[in-house]
Coordinates of C-alpha atoms in Angstrom, one line a residue:
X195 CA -8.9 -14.6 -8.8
X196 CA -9.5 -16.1 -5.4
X197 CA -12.6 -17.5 -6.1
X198 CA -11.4 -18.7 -9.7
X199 CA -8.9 -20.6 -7.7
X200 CA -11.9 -22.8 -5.9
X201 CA -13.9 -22.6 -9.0
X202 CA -11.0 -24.9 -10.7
X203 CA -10.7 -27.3 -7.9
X204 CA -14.2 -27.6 -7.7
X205 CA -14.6 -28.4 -11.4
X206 CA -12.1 -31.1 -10.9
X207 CA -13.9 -32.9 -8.5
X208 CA -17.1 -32.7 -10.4
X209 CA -15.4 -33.7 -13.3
X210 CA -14.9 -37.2 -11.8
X211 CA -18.7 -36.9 -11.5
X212 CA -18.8 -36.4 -15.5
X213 CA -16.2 -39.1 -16.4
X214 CA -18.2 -41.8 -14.3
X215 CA -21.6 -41.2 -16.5
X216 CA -20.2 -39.9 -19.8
X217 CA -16.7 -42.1 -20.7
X218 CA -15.9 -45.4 -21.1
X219 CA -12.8 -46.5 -19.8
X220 CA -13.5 -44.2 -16.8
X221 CA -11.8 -46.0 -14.3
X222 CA -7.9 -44.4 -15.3
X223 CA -9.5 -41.3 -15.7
X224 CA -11.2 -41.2 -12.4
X225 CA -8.1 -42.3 -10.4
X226 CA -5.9 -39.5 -11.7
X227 CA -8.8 -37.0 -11.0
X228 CA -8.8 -38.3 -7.7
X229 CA -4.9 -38.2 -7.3
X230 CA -4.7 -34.6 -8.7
X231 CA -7.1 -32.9 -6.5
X232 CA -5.1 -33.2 -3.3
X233 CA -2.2 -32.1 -5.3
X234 CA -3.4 -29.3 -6.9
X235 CA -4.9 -27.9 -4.3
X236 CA -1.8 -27.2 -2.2
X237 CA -0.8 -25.6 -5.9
X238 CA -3.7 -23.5 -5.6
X239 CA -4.9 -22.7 -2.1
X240 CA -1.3 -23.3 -0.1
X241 CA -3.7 -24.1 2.7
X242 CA -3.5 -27.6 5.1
X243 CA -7.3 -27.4 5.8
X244 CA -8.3 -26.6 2.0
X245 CA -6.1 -29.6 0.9
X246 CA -8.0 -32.1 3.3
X247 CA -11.5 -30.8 2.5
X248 CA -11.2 -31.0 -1.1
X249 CA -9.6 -34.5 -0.7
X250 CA -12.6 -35.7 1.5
X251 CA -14.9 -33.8 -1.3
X252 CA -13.3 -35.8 -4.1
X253 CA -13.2 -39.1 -2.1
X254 CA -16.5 -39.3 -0.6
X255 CA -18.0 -38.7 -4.2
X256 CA -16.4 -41.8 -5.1
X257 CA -17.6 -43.5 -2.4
X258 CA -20.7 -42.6 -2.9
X259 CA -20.7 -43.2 -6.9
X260 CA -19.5 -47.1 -5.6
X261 CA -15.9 -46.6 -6.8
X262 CA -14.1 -47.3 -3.2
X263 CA -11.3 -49.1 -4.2
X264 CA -10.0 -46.4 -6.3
X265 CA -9.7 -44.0 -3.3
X266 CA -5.9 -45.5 -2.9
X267 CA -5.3 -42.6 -5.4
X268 CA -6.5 -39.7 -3.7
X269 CA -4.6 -41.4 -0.9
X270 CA -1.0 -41.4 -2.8
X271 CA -2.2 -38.0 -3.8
X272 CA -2.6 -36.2 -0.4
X273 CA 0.9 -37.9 1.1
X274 CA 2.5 -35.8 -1.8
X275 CA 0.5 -33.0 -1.0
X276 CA 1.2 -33.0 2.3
X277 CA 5.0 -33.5 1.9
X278 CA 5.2 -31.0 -0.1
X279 CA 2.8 -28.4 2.0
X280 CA 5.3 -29.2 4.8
X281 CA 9.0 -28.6 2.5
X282 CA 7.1 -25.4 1.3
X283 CA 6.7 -23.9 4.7
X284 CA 5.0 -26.2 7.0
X285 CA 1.4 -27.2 8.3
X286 CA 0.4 -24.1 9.7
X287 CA -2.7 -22.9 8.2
X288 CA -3.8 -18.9 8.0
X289 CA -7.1 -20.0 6.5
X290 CA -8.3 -22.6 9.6
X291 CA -7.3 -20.2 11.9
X292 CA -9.1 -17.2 10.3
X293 CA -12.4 -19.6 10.2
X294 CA -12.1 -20.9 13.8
X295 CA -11.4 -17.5 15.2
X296 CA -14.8 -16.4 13.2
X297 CA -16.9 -18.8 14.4
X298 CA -19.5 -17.9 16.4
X299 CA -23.4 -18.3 17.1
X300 CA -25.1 -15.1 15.0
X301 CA -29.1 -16.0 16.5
X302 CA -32.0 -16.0 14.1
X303 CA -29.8 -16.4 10.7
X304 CA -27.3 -19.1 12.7
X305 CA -30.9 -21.1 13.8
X306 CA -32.0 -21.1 9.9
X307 CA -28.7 -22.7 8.6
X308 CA -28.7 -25.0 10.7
X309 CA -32.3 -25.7 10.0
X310 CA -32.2 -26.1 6.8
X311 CA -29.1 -28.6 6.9
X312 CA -31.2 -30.7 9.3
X313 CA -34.2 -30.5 6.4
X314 CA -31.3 -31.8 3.8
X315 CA -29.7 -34.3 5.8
X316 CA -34.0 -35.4 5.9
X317 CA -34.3 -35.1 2.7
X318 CA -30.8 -36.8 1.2
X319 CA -31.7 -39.8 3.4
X320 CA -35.1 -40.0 2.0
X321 CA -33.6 -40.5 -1.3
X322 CA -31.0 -43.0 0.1
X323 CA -28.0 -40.8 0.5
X324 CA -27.3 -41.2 3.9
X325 CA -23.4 -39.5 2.9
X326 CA -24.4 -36.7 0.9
X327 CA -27.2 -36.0 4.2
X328 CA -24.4 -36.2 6.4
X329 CA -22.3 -33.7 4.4
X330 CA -25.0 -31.4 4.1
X331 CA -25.5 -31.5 7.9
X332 CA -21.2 -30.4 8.1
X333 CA -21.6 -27.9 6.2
X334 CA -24.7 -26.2 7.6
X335 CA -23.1 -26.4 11.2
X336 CA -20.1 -24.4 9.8
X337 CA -22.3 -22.6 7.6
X338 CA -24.0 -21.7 10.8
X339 CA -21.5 -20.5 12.9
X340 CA -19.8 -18.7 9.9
X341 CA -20.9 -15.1 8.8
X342 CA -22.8 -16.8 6.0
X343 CA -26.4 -15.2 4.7
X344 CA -29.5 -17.8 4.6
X345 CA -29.6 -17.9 0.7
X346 CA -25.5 -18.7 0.6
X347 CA -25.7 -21.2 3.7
X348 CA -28.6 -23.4 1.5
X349 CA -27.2 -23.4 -1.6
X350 CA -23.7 -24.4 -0.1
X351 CA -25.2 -26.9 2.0
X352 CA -27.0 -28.5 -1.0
X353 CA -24.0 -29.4 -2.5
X354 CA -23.0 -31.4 0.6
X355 CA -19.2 -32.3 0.8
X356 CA -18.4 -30.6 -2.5
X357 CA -19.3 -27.3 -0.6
X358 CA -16.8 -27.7 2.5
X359 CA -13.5 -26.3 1.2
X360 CA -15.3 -23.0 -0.4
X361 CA -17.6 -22.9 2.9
X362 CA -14.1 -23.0 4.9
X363 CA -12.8 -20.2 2.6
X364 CA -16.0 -17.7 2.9
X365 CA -16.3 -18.2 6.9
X366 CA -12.1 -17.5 7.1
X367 CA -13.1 -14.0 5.4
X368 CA -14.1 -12.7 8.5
X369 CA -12.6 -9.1 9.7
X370 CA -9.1 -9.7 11.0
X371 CA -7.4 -7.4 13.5
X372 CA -5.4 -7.4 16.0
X373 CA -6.4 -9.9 18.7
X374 CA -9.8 -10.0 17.1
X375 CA -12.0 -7.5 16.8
X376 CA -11.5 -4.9 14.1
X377 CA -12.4 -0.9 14.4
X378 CA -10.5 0.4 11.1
X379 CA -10.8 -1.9 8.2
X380 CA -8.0 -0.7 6.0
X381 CA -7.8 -2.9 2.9
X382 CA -8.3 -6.5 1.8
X383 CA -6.0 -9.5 2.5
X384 CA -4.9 -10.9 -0.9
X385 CA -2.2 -13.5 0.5
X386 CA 0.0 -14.3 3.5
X387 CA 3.1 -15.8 4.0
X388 CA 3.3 -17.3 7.0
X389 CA 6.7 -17.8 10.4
X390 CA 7.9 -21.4 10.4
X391 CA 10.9 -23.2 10.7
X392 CA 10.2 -25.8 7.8
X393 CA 10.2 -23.7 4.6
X394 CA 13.6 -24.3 3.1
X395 CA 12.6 -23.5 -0.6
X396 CA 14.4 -20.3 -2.1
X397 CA 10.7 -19.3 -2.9
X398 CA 8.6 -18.9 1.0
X399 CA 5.2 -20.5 0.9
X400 CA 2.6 -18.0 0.0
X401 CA -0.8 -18.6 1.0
X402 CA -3.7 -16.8 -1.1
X403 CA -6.6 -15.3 0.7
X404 CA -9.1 -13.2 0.8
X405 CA -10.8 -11.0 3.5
X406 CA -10.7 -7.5 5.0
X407 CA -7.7 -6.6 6.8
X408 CA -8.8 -4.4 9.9
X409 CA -7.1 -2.8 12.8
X410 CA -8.0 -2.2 16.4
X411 CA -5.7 0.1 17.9
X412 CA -7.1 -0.5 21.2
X413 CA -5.4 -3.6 21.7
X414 CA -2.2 -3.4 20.2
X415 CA 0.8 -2.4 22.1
X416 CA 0.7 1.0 21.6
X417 CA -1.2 3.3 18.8
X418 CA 1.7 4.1 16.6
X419 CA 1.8 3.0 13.2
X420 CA 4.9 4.0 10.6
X421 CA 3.9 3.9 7.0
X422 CA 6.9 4.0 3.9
X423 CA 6.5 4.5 0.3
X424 CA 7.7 5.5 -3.1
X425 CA 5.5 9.3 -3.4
X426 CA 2.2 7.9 -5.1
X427 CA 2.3 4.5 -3.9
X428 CA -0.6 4.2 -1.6
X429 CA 0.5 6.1 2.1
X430 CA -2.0 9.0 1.9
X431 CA -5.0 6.7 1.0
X432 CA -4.4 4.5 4.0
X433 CA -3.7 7.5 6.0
X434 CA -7.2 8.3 5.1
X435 CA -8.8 5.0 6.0
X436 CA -7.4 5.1 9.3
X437 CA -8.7 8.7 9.9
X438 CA -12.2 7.3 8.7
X439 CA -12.1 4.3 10.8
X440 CA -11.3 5.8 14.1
X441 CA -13.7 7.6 17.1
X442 CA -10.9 9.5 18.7
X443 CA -10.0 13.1 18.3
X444 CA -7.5 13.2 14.9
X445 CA -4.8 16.2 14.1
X446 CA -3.6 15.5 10.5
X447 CA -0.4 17.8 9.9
X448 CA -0.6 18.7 6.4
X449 CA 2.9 19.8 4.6
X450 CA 1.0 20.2 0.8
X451 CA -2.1 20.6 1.5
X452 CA -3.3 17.6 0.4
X453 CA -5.7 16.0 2.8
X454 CA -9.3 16.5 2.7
X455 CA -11.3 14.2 4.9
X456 CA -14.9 14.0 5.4
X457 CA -15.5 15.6 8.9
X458 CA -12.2 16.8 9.4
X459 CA -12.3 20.7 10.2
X460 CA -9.2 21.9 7.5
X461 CA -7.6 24.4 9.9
X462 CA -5.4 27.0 7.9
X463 CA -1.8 27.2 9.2
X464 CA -1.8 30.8 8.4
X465 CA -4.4 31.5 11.1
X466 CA -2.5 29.7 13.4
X467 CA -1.0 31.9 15.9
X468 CA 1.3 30.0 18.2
X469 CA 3.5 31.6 20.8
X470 CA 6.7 28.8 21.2
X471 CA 7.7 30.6 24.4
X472 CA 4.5 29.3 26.3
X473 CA 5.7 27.1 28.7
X474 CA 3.2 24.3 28.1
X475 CA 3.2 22.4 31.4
X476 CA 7.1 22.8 31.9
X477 CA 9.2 25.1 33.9
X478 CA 10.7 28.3 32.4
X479 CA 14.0 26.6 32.8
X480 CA 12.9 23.1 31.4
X481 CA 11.0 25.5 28.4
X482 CA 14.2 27.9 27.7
X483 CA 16.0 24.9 26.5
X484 CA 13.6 23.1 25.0
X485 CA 13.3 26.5 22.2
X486 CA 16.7 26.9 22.0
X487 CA 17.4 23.3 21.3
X488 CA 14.3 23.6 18.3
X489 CA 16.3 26.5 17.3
X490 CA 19.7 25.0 17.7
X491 CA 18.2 22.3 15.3
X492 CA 16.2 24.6 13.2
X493 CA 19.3 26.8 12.3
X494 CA 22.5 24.8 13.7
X495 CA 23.8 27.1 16.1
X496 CA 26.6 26.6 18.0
X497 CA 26.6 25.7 21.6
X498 CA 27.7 28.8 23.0
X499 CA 25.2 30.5 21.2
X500 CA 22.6 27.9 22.1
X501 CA 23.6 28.5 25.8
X502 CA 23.4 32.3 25.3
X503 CA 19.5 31.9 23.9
X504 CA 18.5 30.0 27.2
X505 CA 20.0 32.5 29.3
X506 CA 18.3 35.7 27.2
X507 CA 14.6 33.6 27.5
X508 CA 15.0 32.9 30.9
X509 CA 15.8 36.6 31.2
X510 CA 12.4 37.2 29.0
X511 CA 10.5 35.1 31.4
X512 CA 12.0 37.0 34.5
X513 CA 11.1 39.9 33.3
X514 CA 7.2 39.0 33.0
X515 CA 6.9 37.9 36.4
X516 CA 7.5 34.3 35.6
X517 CA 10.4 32.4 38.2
X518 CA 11.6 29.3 38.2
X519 CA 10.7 29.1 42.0
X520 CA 6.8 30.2 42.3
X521 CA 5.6 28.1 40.3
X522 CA 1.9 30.4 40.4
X523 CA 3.7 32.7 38.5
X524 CA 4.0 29.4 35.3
X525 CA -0.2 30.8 34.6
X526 CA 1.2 34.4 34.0
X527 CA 1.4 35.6 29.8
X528 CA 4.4 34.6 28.9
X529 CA 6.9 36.9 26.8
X530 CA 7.6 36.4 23.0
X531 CA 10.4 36.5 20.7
X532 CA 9.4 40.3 20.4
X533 CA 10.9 40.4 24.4
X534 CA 13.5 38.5 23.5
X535 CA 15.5 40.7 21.0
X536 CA 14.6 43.9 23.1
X537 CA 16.9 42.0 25.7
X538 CA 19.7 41.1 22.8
X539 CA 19.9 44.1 21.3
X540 CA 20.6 46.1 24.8
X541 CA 23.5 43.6 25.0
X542 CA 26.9 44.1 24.0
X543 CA 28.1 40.9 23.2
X544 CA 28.9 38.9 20.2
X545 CA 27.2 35.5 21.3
X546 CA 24.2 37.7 21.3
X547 CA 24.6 39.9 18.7
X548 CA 24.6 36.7 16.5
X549 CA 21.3 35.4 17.4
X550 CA 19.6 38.7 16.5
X551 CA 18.6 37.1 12.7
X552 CA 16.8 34.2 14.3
X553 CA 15.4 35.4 17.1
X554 CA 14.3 38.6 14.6
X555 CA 12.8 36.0 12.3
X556 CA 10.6 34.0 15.4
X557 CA 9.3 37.3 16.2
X558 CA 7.3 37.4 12.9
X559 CA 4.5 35.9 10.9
X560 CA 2.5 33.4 13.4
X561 CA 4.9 34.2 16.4
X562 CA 4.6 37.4 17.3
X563 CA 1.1 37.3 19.4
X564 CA 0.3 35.3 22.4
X565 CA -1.3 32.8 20.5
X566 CA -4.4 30.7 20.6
X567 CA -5.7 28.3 22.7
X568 CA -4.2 25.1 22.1
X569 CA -5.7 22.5 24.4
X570 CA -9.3 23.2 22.5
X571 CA -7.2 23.3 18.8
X572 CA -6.1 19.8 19.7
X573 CA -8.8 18.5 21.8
X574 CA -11.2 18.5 18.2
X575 CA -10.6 16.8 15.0
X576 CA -8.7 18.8 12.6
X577 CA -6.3 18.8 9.5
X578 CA -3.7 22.0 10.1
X579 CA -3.2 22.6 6.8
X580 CA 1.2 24.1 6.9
X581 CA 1.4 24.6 2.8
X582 CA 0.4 28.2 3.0
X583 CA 3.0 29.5 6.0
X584 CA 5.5 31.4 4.0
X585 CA 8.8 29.0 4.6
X586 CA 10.4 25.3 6.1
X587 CA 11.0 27.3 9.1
X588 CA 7.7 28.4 10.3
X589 CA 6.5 25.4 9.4
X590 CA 8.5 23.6 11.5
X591 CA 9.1 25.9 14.4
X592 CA 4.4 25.8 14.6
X593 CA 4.6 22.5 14.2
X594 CA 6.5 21.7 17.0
X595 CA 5.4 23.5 19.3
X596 CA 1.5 21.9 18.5
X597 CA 3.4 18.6 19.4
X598 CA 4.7 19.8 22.7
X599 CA 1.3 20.7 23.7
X600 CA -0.1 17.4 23.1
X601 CA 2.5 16.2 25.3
X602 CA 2.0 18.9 27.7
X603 CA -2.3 17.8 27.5
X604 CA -1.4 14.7 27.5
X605 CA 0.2 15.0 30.8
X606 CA -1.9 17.3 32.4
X607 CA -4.6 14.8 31.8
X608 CA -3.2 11.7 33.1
X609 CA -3.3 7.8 32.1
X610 CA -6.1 6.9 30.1
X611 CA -7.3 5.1 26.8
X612 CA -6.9 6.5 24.0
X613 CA -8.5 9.7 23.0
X614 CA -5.8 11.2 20.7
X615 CA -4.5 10.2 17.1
X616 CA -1.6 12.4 15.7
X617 CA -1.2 12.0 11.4
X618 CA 2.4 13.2 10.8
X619 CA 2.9 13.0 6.7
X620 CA 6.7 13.2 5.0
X621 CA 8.1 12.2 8.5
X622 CA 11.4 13.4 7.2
X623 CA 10.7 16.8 7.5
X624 CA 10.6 16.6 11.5
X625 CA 13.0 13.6 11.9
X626 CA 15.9 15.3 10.3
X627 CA 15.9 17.8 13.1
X628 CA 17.7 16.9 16.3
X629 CA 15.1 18.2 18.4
X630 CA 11.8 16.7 16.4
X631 CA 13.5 13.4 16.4
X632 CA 14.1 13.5 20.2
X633 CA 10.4 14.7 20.3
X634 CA 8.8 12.0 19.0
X635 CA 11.0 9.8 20.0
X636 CA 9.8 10.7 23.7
X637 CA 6.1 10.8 22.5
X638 CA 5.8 7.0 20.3
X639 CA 7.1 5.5 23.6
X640 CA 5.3 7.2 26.5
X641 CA 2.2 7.4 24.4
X642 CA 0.5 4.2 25.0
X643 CA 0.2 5.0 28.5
X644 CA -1.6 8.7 27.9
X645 CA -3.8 7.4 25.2
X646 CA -1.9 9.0 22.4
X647 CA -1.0 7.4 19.3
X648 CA 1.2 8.6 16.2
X649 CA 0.9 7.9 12.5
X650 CA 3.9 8.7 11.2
X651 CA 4.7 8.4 7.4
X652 CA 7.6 8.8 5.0
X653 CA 9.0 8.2 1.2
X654 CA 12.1 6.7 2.5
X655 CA 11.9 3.9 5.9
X656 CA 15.5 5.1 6.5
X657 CA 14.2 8.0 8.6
X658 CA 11.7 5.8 10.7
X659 CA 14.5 3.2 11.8
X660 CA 14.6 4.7 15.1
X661 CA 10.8 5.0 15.6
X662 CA 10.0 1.1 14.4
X663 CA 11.0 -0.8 18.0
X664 CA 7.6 1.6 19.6
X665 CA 5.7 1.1 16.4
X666 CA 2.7 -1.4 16.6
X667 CA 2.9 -1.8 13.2
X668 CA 4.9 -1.3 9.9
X669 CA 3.0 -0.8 6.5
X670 CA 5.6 -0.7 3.3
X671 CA 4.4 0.4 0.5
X672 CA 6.2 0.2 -3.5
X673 CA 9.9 0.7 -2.3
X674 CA 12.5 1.2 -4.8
X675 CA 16.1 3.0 -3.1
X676 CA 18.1 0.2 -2.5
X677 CA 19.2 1.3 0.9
X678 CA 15.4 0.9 1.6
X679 CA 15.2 -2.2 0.2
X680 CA 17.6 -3.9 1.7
X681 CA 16.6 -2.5 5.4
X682 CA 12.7 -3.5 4.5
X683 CA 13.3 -6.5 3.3
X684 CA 15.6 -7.2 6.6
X685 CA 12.5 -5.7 8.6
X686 CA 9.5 -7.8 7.5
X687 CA 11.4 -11.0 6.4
X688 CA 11.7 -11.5 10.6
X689 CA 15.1 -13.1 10.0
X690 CA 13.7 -15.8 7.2
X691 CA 16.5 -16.1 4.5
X692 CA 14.2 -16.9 1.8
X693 CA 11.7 -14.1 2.9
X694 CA 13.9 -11.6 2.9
X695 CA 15.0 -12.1 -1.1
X696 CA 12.1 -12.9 -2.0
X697 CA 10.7 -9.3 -0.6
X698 CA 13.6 -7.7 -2.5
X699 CA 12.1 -8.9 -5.7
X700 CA 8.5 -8.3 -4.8
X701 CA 8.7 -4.4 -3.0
X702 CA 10.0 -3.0 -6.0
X703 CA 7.0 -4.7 -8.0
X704 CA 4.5 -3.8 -5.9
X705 CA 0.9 -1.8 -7.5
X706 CA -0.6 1.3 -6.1
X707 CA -2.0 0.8 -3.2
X708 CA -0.8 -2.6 -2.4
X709 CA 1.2 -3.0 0.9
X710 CA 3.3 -5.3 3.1
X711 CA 3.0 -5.8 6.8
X712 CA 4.2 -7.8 9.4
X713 CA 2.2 -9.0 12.4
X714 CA 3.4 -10.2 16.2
X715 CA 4.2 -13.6 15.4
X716 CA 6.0 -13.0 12.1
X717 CA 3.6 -13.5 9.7
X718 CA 3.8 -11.0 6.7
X719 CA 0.3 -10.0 5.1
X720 CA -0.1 -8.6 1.1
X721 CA -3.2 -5.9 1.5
X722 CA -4.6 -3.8 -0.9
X723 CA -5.5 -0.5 1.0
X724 CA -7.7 1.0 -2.3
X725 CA -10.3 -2.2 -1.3
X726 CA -11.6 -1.5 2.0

């Protein structure tokens, strides 16, 4: 469809060619050609730098066919254009600023473009064209500097000026990512819609392109990224492009058992044994409430049993060896929920008797050893597949606690760049616990620092709202809830009236695998994630 676009514009302009040889009465003819181009290329292209080149391309075959006096057409033709480029939404232009920012000297194939411009401008002046040499000569410099092969940069060149709008489009196609340079190319670009102050129109200027949409998580702010969608929409295919795209260790935690990537070790939850009363780089104090609050969460306990919990796992750890004071004793084995009820059940007390259920139920299934080691589980790539642990619960008590030791690595470690990736799938199932929210809170916003980065996706954006300020980037995906809608569309639309209803139309429409983002300076891309 892109390239059908050109094709059209391209066929006008030649068909000026046609009309001069071929029709009497050309003249008319010619001049609306001429006047249409401009016109219809700001119809087409919605691009400043496409609208000039394919009036220079129309213009200068006139001039070069003898017809200079009816340029005053194409003339009248680009002052409509450009008025109504600038109503639309302004002069900015996505595609000249993809082609500069892709411009660059590639050695040998760079040398023979440009060579063989230099042999056309030879040969066009030979043959008396001293225009159509110079225009062969543009576009083999851009050709040149573009990532154009030899065989394209020639044949482009050899069309001279008619070549220059298409050249423009092909060099703009270059990878895009954040502050250049791309590592994980996630899609293609299929339109933008770009942050001004001029569009006024209740439709916002949308700007059709075509290139691969990339992402460098290196340079962004930090390395989180939230992804929303209606269930089939897309999320766990560009979940997977990002897995494939990145160097760094990746831990994919798998709710359904549905992710299978291509050197991912699938790691199942069942052998998993995790012990949530290890202290993982924190105090026995600081740990005590940090499980009691999971379990306060898990199974909405009151306060005063909450408070009773801490006290009986601080009595656990006491009874090991392991003080709040000699901090040697942090490296002894710690107790387990086992320790735990042994210490309840000699209790008479009703705060206590009350916990015996849940503290019975954390002293089974993967609980109830010391556990494994998880600094080497985390420090490889991995998908910990949950779908086969026997309840919600367990899920979410082993997946927690795998969390808190990649915050408790991650400070053990120290600042660096990043080295870890975390893939968190229906978000919802974390978020709608007290303590996983205040977890990942903690960890999107210190991340950056430690070299730890979170993909977090959900069905419904409503859960991520408080996760979005320390996300680098947003991906939507086909939204339909109305309550998702509207906060989306509020989102991306970067406070642009005619953005924002305009997204509420288009996020219900959206195909599989088609997506929505925003980038720093408010422009919103359309990508489709299934074309990388």
């Amino acid at each position: 469809m892109y390239y059908l676009r050109h094709l059209a514009l391209v066929g006008v302009v030649g068909l000026e060619g046609v009309v001069y040889y071929l029709i009497p009465y050309k003249f008319l003819i010619i001049e609306v050609l001429d006047f249409l181009v401009p016109i219809m290329a700001v119809v087409l292209t919605g691009s400043l730098s496409q609208v000039i080149s394919y009036f220079v391309s129309s213009n200068f075959l006139l001039y070069s066919l003898g017809l200079r006096d009816l340029v005053l057409a194409g003339v009248f033709g680009i002052v409509i254009a450009l008025g109504t480029l600038y109503v639309w939404g302004g002069l900015a232009d996505p595609i000249f600023f993809n082609t500069i920012s892709n411009l660059k000297w590639r050695g040998k194939r760079s040398l023979l473009v440009l060579l063989s411009g230099v042999a056309l401008l030879g040969t066009f002046i030979f043959f008396g064209s001293t225009i159509y040499g110079l225009g062969a000569l543009v576009v083999s410099v851009l050709g040149s500097l573009s990532p154009l092969e030899l065989p394209q940069g020639v044949i482009l060149s050899s069309f001279s000026w008619f070549s220059i709008p298409l050249t423009l489009a092909l060099a703009g196609q270059g990878v895009w990512s954040e502050n250049g340079g791309g590592v994980s190319c996630v899609g293609t670009v299929k339109g933008e819609i770009l942050n001004n102050n001029h569009g006024r129109l209740w439709r916002p200027r949308w700007v059709p392109v075509e290139y691969p949409f990339c992402i460098d998580l290196q340079r962004m702010r930090n390395y989180n990224l939230s992804v929303s969608g209606t269930s089939g929409s897309g999320k766990s295919t560009l979940i997977r492009q990002i897995i494939r795209g990145t160097s760094v260790s990746v831990t994919v935690f798998d709710l359904h058992g549905e992710h299978r990537v291509h050197g991912l070790h699938v790691i199942s939850g069942g052998s998993v044994s995790v012990n949530p009363l290890s202290l993982l780089g924190s105090s026995p104090r600081q740990r005590a409430i940090e499980v009691s609050y999971m379990v306060k969460s898990l199974f909405s306990l009151g306060p005063l049993q909450s408070m009773a919990l801490t006290e009986l796992i601080l009595q656990a750890y006491e009874e090991k060896g392991i003080t709040e004071e000699d901090k040697e004793s942090w490296s002894l084995p710690p107790p387990t929920f086992r320790d735990v009820i042994r210490l309840a059940t000699a209790r008479d007390d009703g705060n206590m008797s009350s916990l015996l259920p849940y503290v019975t139920f954390l002293s089974t299934g993967p609980f109830n050893a010391q556990g494994i080691d998880l600094d080497e589980l985390l420090l490889q790539s991995s998908v910990i597949d949950l779908s086969g642990l026997p309840s919600d619960e367990v899920r979410y008590v082993v997946m927690e606690t795998l969390i808190r030791s990649v915050v408790s690595l991650m400070y053990r470690q120290g600042p660096r760049p990043l080295w870890k990736l975390l893939i968190i799938d229906e978000a919802p199932f974390i978020l709608s616990k007290e303590s996983g929210l205040q977890l990942l809170t903690r960890l999107m916003a210190e991340g950056r620092k430690f070299g730890v980065g979170i993909v977090i996706s959900s069905q419904s954006i409503k859960y991520l709202k408080g996760l979005i300020s320390n996300s680098a980037r947003v991906f939507v995906f086909s939204t339909v809830e109305p309550d998702d809608l509207y906060y989306a569309s509020q989102l991306l639309s970067a406070g642009q009236r005619n953005v924002e209803e305009w997204l509420r139309s288009r996020l219900v429409k959206l195909k599989k695998g088609t997506m929505v983002t925003l980038d720093e300076e408010g422009n919103l891309f359309i990508v489709d994630s299934e074309t990388a």
